[in-house]
mmCIF file of C-alpha atoms in Angstrom:
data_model
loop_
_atom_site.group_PDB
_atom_site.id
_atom_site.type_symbol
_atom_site.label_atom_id
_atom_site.label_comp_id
_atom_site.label_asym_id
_atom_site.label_seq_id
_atom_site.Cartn_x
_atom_site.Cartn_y
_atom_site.Cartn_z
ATOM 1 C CA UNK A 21 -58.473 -32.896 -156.536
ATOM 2 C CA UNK A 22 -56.477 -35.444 -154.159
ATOM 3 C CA UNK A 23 -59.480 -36.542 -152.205
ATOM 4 C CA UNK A 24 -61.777 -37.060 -155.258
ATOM 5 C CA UNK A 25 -61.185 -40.704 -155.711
ATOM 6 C CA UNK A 26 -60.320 -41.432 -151.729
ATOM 7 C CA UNK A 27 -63.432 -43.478 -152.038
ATOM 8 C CA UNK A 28 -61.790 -45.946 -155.067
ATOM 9 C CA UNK A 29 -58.283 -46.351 -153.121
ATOM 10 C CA UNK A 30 -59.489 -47.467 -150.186
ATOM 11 C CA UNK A 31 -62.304 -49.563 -150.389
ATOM 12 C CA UNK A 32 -61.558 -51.213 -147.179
ATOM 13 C CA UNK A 33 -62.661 -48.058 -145.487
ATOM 14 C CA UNK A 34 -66.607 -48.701 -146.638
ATOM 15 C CA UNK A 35 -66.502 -44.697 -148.301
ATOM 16 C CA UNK A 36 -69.816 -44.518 -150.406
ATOM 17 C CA UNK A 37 -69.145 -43.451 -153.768
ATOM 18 C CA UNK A 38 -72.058 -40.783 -153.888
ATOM 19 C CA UNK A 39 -73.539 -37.779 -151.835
ATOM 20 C CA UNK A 40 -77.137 -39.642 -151.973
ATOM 21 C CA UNK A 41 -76.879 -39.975 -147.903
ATOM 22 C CA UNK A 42 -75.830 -36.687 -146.923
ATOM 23 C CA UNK A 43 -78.459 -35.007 -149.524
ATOM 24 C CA UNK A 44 -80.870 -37.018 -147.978
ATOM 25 C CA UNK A 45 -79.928 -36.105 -144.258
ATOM 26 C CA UNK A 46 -80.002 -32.032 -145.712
ATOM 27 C CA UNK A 47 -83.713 -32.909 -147.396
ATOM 28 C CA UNK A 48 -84.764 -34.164 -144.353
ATOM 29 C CA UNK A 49 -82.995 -31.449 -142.694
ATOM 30 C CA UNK A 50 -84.693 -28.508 -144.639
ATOM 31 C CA UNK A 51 -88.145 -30.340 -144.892
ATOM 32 C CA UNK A 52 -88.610 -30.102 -140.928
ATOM 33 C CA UNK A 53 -86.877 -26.422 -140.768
ATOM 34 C CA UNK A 54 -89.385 -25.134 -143.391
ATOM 35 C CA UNK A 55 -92.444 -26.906 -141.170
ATOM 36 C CA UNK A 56 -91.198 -24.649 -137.954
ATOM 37 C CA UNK A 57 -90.209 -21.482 -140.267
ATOM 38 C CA UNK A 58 -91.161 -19.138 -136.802
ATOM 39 C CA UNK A 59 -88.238 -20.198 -135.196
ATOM 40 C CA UNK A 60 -85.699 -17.344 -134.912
ATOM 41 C CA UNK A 61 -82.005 -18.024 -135.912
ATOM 42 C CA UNK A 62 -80.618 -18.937 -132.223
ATOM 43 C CA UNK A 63 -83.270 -21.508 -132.655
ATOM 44 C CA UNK A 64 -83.077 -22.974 -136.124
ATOM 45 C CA UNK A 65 -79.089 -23.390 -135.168
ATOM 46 C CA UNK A 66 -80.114 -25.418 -131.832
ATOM 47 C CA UNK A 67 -82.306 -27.588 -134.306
ATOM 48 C CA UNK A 68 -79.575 -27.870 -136.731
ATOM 49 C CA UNK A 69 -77.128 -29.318 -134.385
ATOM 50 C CA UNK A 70 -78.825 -31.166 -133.008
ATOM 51 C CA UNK A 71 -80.627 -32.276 -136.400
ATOM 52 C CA UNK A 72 -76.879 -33.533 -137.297
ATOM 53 C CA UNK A 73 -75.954 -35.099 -133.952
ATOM 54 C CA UNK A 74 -78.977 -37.393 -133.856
ATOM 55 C CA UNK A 75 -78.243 -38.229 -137.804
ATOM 56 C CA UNK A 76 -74.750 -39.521 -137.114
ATOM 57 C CA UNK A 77 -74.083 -43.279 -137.545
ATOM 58 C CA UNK A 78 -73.389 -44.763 -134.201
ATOM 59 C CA UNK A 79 -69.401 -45.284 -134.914
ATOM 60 C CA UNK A 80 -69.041 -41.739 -135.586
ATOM 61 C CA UNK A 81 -70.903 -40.484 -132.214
ATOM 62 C CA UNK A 82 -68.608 -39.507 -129.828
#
């Protein structure tokens, strides 16, 4: 319960007030997994991470 209104006390940080981006990212995310559903687990974890590292803003890459 501490860190549910982070977003409200510090505005200055630019923290969005909704999950809408990262449920998009995940969407995205499952949409292409379930187009390639042959790929074995070893696999679908190599395309996960690197589904997430290309979908990080550029200030967080590092």
């Amino acid at each position: 319960m501490p860190y549910l209104w982070v977003w409200y006390d510090n505005k200055e940080l630019g923290i969005p007030n909704t999950n809408n981006g990262i449920e998009s990212v995940f969407t995205s995310m499952k949409t292409h997994l379930r187009l390639h559903n042959g790929m074995n687990i070893e696999h679908k974890k190599t395309f996960i991470r690197s589904f997430l590292k290309m979908s990080l803003p550029p200030e967080l890459e590092g």
